XYZ file of C-alpha atoms in Angstrom:
429
model
C -25.439 142.036 27.068
C -24.309 144.284 24.246
C -23.427 147.838 25.302
C -21.888 150.592 23.209
C -19.322 151.706 25.785
C -15.904 150.254 26.445
C -15.691 147.396 28.939
C -12.207 148.342 30.163
C -13.379 149.882 33.441
C -15.274 146.747 34.384
C -12.033 146.131 36.236
C -10.876 146.185 39.852
C -8.659 149.084 40.856
C -5.818 146.814 41.925
C -5.415 145.361 38.438
C -4.173 148.778 37.332
C -1.927 149.386 40.332
C -0.327 145.969 39.770
C 0.178 146.933 36.159
C 1.826 150.219 37.120
C 4.209 148.519 39.553
C 5.044 145.770 37.067
C 5.792 148.328 34.370
C 8.143 150.056 36.771
C 9.904 146.823 37.764
C 10.229 145.669 34.174
C 8.261 142.449 34.751
C 5.076 143.608 33.016
C 6.127 142.241 29.625
C 7.124 138.809 30.833
C 5.050 135.943 29.456
C 2.383 134.739 31.842
C -0.279 132.055 32.001
C -3.461 132.597 34.025
C -6.048 129.925 34.701
C -9.733 130.048 35.662
C -10.847 127.161 37.854
C -12.958 126.283 40.879
C -11.342 124.722 43.947
C -14.691 123.124 44.766
C -18.271 123.028 43.516
C -20.294 125.259 45.845
C -23.582 124.234 47.383
C -22.793 120.534 47.344
C -23.297 120.459 43.586
C -22.078 117.360 41.767
C -21.145 119.016 38.496
C -20.851 122.489 37.020
C -21.880 123.844 33.627
C -19.662 126.170 31.612
C -21.489 129.289 30.453
C -20.445 132.836 29.707
C -17.455 132.075 27.491
C -19.109 133.688 24.505
C -19.850 136.792 26.538
C -16.213 136.987 27.654
C -15.140 136.918 24.012
C -17.638 139.664 23.153
C -16.417 141.882 25.974
C -12.766 141.258 25.107
C -13.283 142.873 21.727
C -14.477 146.059 23.435
C -11.853 146.068 26.177
C -10.234 149.363 25.159
C -9.122 152.422 27.118
C -10.460 155.387 25.149
C -10.280 159.080 25.928
C -13.117 158.971 28.465
C -11.638 156.047 30.369
C -8.151 157.572 30.391
C -9.481 160.952 31.539
C -11.315 159.288 34.407
C -8.173 157.431 35.509
C -6.020 160.560 35.191
C -8.378 162.847 37.106
C -8.645 160.384 39.988
C -4.926 159.601 39.944
C -5.519 155.883 39.747
C -2.269 155.358 37.823
C 0.623 157.455 36.591
C 1.181 158.911 33.131
C 3.439 156.137 31.856
C 0.765 153.587 32.758
C -1.891 155.701 31.052
C 0.261 155.726 27.925
C 0.406 151.914 28.029
C -3.361 151.672 28.501
C -4.038 154.023 25.594
C -2.489 151.438 23.268
C -3.800 148.365 25.101
C -4.930 145.495 22.901
C -4.908 141.915 24.109
C -2.611 140.108 21.675
C -2.292 136.769 23.444
C -4.072 133.432 23.298
C -7.060 132.083 25.204
C -8.129 128.468 25.479
C -11.165 127.139 27.270
C -13.888 124.583 27.802
C -16.726 125.107 25.344
C -20.000 126.523 26.638
C -22.430 123.847 27.714
C -19.595 121.505 28.726
C -19.466 120.072 32.233
C -16.698 120.933 34.665
C -15.515 119.692 38.044
C -13.178 120.879 40.837
C -9.862 122.130 39.395
C -11.050 121.953 35.785
C -9.076 124.678 33.947
C -12.135 126.055 32.189
C -10.223 129.020 30.749
C -6.509 129.612 30.178
C -5.204 133.073 29.275
C -1.715 133.384 27.812
C 0.018 136.673 27.128
C 2.257 139.182 28.817
C 1.491 139.802 32.474
C 0.410 143.332 31.577
C -2.092 142.121 29.000
C -3.479 139.167 30.890
C -3.804 140.537 34.419
C -6.248 143.217 33.274
C -8.758 140.568 32.161
C -9.185 138.957 35.587
C -12.172 140.918 36.827
C -14.279 140.887 33.694
C -13.604 137.202 33.039
C -14.534 136.209 36.584
C -17.581 138.459 36.839
C -19.050 136.899 33.705
C -18.035 133.280 34.275
C -18.906 133.197 37.978
C -22.395 134.465 37.259
C -23.191 132.529 34.112
C -21.729 129.206 35.265
C -23.722 129.454 38.495
C -26.967 130.154 36.637
C -26.375 127.429 34.051
C -25.497 124.899 36.764
C -28.738 125.631 38.627
C -30.724 125.621 35.386
C -29.338 122.218 34.422
C -30.539 120.743 37.708
C -33.985 122.192 37.050
C -34.088 120.806 33.518
C -33.118 117.356 34.801
C -35.797 117.552 37.493
C -38.410 118.555 34.907
C -37.729 115.585 32.657
C -39.239 116.256 29.232
C -41.482 119.052 30.454
C -40.396 122.492 29.162
C -39.305 125.376 31.368
C -39.569 129.102 30.760
C -37.114 131.495 32.414
C -38.998 134.427 33.930
C -36.698 135.986 36.541
C -36.071 139.417 35.024
C -37.933 141.243 37.788
C -35.814 139.600 40.450
C -32.318 140.664 39.431
C -30.227 143.406 37.833
C -31.410 144.247 34.337
C -28.180 143.129 32.655
C -27.957 140.028 34.820
C -31.469 139.142 33.685
C -30.338 138.974 30.071
C -27.243 136.943 30.941
C -29.353 134.599 33.061
C -31.760 133.939 30.217
C -28.827 133.123 27.954
C -27.251 130.755 30.502
C -30.568 129.038 31.198
C -31.128 128.456 27.489
C -27.701 126.802 27.199
C -28.688 124.464 30.033
C -31.958 123.445 28.387
C -34.657 125.975 29.250
C -37.093 126.277 26.345
C -37.680 130.036 26.404
C -37.462 133.270 28.383
C -39.774 136.137 29.201
C -36.934 138.615 28.563
C -37.199 140.348 25.200
C -33.641 141.688 25.281
C -32.333 138.135 25.554
C -34.397 137.345 22.493
C -33.046 140.324 20.581
C -29.374 140.008 21.549
C -28.954 136.223 21.757
C -31.907 134.776 19.868
C -33.376 133.004 22.889
C -37.050 132.176 22.158
C -39.421 134.424 24.122
C -42.865 133.736 25.555
C -45.449 135.407 27.778
C -49.146 136.218 27.999
C -50.674 138.036 30.976
C -50.337 138.705 34.709
C -52.938 139.098 37.438
C -52.995 142.828 36.772
C -54.622 142.183 33.397
C -57.485 140.297 35.027
C -57.869 142.883 37.787
C -58.006 145.679 35.207
C -61.248 144.399 33.738
C -64.700 144.518 35.268
C -64.798 140.726 35.448
C -62.595 137.722 34.865
C -64.786 136.811 31.889
C -64.151 140.219 30.334
C -60.408 139.783 30.805
C -60.396 136.310 29.266
C -62.535 137.469 26.338
C -60.116 140.313 25.635
C -57.059 138.045 25.784
C -58.600 135.383 23.547
C -59.769 138.020 21.058
C -56.231 139.406 20.906
C -54.081 136.275 21.103
C -56.424 133.508 19.977
C -57.811 130.465 21.810
C -54.337 128.868 21.930
C -53.255 131.444 24.529
C -52.473 130.698 28.188
C -55.022 132.019 30.688
C -54.047 132.749 34.293
C -56.733 131.100 36.401
C -55.895 131.790 40.061
C -56.787 135.474 40.453
C -60.081 134.644 42.181
C -61.524 131.116 42.166
C -59.605 128.537 40.142
C -62.499 126.216 39.345
C -64.722 129.070 38.202
C -61.894 130.522 36.109
C -61.322 127.177 34.361
C -65.039 126.891 33.545
C -65.042 130.401 32.140
C -61.851 129.792 30.160
C -63.179 126.662 28.443
C -66.569 128.256 27.890
C -64.922 131.124 26.017
C -62.057 129.381 24.217
C -63.554 125.931 23.798
C -61.519 122.741 23.698
C -58.816 124.536 21.699
C -57.733 126.497 24.785
C -53.933 126.343 24.743
C -53.099 126.327 28.440
C -53.997 127.532 31.889
C -51.469 128.825 34.394
C -51.586 128.298 38.153
C -49.427 130.664 40.217
C -50.351 129.966 43.845
C -51.427 127.425 46.421
C -50.656 123.717 46.561
C -49.578 123.328 42.969
C -49.733 119.524 42.902
C -53.259 119.385 44.296
C -54.439 122.294 42.181
C -53.000 120.789 39.011
C -54.768 117.486 39.687
C -58.098 119.221 40.241
C -57.693 121.392 37.168
C -56.726 118.418 34.994
C -59.825 116.538 36.047
C -61.967 119.606 35.430
C -60.476 120.274 31.986
C -60.989 116.667 30.933
C -64.576 116.738 32.151
C -65.146 119.858 30.045
C -63.648 118.196 26.971
C -60.435 120.267 26.966
C -58.213 117.194 26.867
C -55.355 118.944 25.091
C -55.275 122.066 27.217
C -51.946 122.175 29.022
C -51.351 123.112 32.657
C -48.436 125.424 33.432
C -47.321 126.203 36.975
C -45.265 129.022 38.427
C -44.763 130.424 41.967
C -41.235 130.369 43.447
C -40.225 127.098 41.848
C -36.755 125.607 42.199
C -35.357 122.194 41.271
C -36.710 120.633 44.469
C -40.249 121.921 43.905
C -40.080 120.829 40.275
C -38.983 117.327 41.299
C -41.842 117.176 43.810
C -44.286 117.850 40.966
C -43.034 114.960 38.840
C -46.184 112.906 39.413
C -48.577 115.835 39.032
C -50.377 116.453 35.710
C -48.208 119.453 34.900
C -47.083 120.250 31.362
C -44.545 123.005 31.969
C -42.899 125.247 34.529
C -42.048 128.915 34.843
C -39.020 129.652 37.028
C -37.950 133.091 38.213
C -36.190 133.997 41.440
C -34.454 130.664 41.998
C -33.053 130.634 38.491
C -31.534 134.112 38.480
C -30.038 133.609 41.952
C -28.468 130.254 41.094
C -31.007 128.508 43.322
C -29.141 129.630 46.410
C -25.687 129.389 44.839
C -25.247 132.704 42.971
C -21.536 132.294 42.237
C -19.532 129.417 40.813
C -16.574 130.164 43.141
C -14.215 130.466 40.188
C -10.794 132.079 40.604
C -8.236 133.500 38.140
C -4.726 132.549 39.139
C -1.237 132.922 37.707
C 0.096 129.396 37.125
C 3.200 130.080 35.016
C 5.469 133.039 34.332
C 8.604 133.867 32.419
C 11.745 134.149 34.516
C 14.422 136.818 34.094
C 16.326 134.319 31.960
C 13.386 133.813 29.580
C 12.266 130.403 30.827
C 8.572 129.710 31.479
C 8.224 128.142 34.922
C 5.291 126.969 36.997
C 4.180 129.065 39.961
C 1.565 128.325 42.622
C 0.082 129.707 45.813
C 0.701 127.903 49.087
C -1.892 129.837 51.083
C -3.710 127.801 53.733
C -7.073 126.737 52.327
C -6.395 128.438 48.996
C -3.645 126.500 47.244
C -3.230 126.370 43.488
C -1.420 123.990 41.157
C 1.224 125.497 38.935
C 1.922 124.891 35.279
C 0.224 125.310 31.910
C -2.346 122.514 31.757
C -4.324 120.351 29.367
C -7.594 118.713 30.344
C -9.227 115.477 29.224
C -12.445 113.658 30.054
C -12.103 109.918 30.472
C -15.182 107.752 29.937
C -15.864 104.249 31.205
C -16.864 101.303 29.049
C -20.526 102.414 29.127
C -19.738 105.882 27.815
C -20.212 107.660 31.149
C -17.792 110.121 32.722
C -15.151 108.412 34.780
C -12.334 110.904 35.444
C -11.360 114.516 34.815
C -7.664 114.233 33.973
C -5.488 117.345 34.176
C -1.974 117.096 32.751
C 1.063 119.338 32.526
C 3.270 117.020 30.513
C 1.765 117.579 27.091
C 0.948 113.905 26.418
C -2.679 113.081 25.634
C -4.064 110.003 27.410
C -5.373 107.208 25.232
C -9.104 107.649 24.701
C -9.175 110.974 26.503
C -11.564 113.611 25.167
C -9.744 116.976 24.960
C -11.633 119.742 26.730
C -9.555 122.842 26.017
C -10.224 124.530 22.689
C -8.692 127.565 21.044
C -10.817 130.655 21.648
C -8.452 133.552 20.912
C -5.327 133.441 18.746
C -2.896 136.382 18.783
C -5.651 138.612 20.112
C -8.260 137.624 17.518
C -11.381 135.685 18.509
C -11.405 132.362 16.659
C -13.642 130.275 18.922
C -17.005 131.942 18.569
C -20.023 129.713 17.953
C -23.835 129.954 17.855
C -25.711 129.556 21.115
C -27.474 126.509 19.693
C -24.148 124.656 19.602
C -23.655 125.201 23.342
C -27.214 124.060 24.036
C -26.749 120.872 22.020
C -23.390 120.230 23.654
C -24.881 120.443 27.119
C -27.786 118.146 26.326
C -25.305 115.538 25.126
C -22.888 116.065 28.013
C -25.547 115.433 30.654
C -26.231 111.995 29.197
C -22.636 111.027 30.015
C -22.995 111.770 33.730
C -23.212 108.903 36.221
C -26.776 108.512 37.454
C -25.959 109.674 40.966
C -24.756 112.993 39.533
C -28.405 113.906 38.921
C -29.389 113.539 42.567
C -30.485 116.878 44.000
C -29.109 116.276 47.479
C -25.778 117.735 48.525
C -22.844 115.530 47.652
C -19.359 115.291 46.226
C -18.301 115.889 42.639
C -19.692 113.230 40.317
C -16.239 112.178 39.137
C -12.756 112.626 40.568
C -10.238 115.100 39.214
C -6.789 113.557 38.824
C -3.469 115.218 37.965
C -0.698 113.711 35.881
């Protein structure tokens, strides 16, 4: 979400204390390579969806320590004066490579690589992870919902269930993964996500009768509007809706009860009243499992809120930002890796390729450190930032199209909603 202030303090305290100590030791200006990856896909997911890269690039351009930020750090003695002097002139001048938004990823996929001095690159850890962990989690959940919905459209409507800025980011991530629209107007303004919305139960309750409420909405928005029909009695509301709007009534929305049974009854009633083209939209705490359960019901679209903005129970993508290579005292770039129990990392600057089988479906995620591209491998890392300048920006529509195409390359079992292993193996060469 676009804000006017600097993003530099969207940073953990220890990034700055590491910087101070590295400046003192003389290691701060050594070349370093950091990598963003997930050791596993949380929640038994079978694939992940890259989202948030564009937001990282936006925030990078505003990652500056101005007078207000420096005064705050000085007054609270977070770092010393020599470190403050470094921060006053801070500009990331390195290179960033990454998977494009909308692309799929799997365990150990290096979805973002940051190259620069240690001092420049270490400061980006928190903001990169906070954005990517959130947006990848939302997009991954949204993709499962889109697959469960088939060709039926989904509207994102979770703004009232999360932080106001997270709501905007969620709408953006959901749109990348295939949602048709959002209820959030800021997402429409900032990112161009299509917006939609009509009325809540409060609008019906405001009026002296349901008929009065429907008349007012139709007079204002036209007969193609969507009328909420479960405030009182659904069958009576449908009769009133068709009586007032006629067969041109756009849609009715059901927000409670047994949605499958209610949708069947409403469809039969609409057809009997001649409203054959009136659509049925359903809401009410939907997630990918509830959407899949409604596959056989006469439903024309879904509205998803809480489950979407919370990642459908998996609110983080479990991504980490780790140093994988650093310059030695002699000027050589060498691989480094953690050996921590349960939290190991693989050292070295990497390249990533997607291998497809003879049918065009994903077969292997191949990660290399040797620099040789495998025959037929699809390169996944693209230049995003060159010498500190963003060069990899793209319209949101490109990410959306990329994801729609990428999903068609998944093995069929990758679309199963049950917990399981990653859809394809990750191999290292």
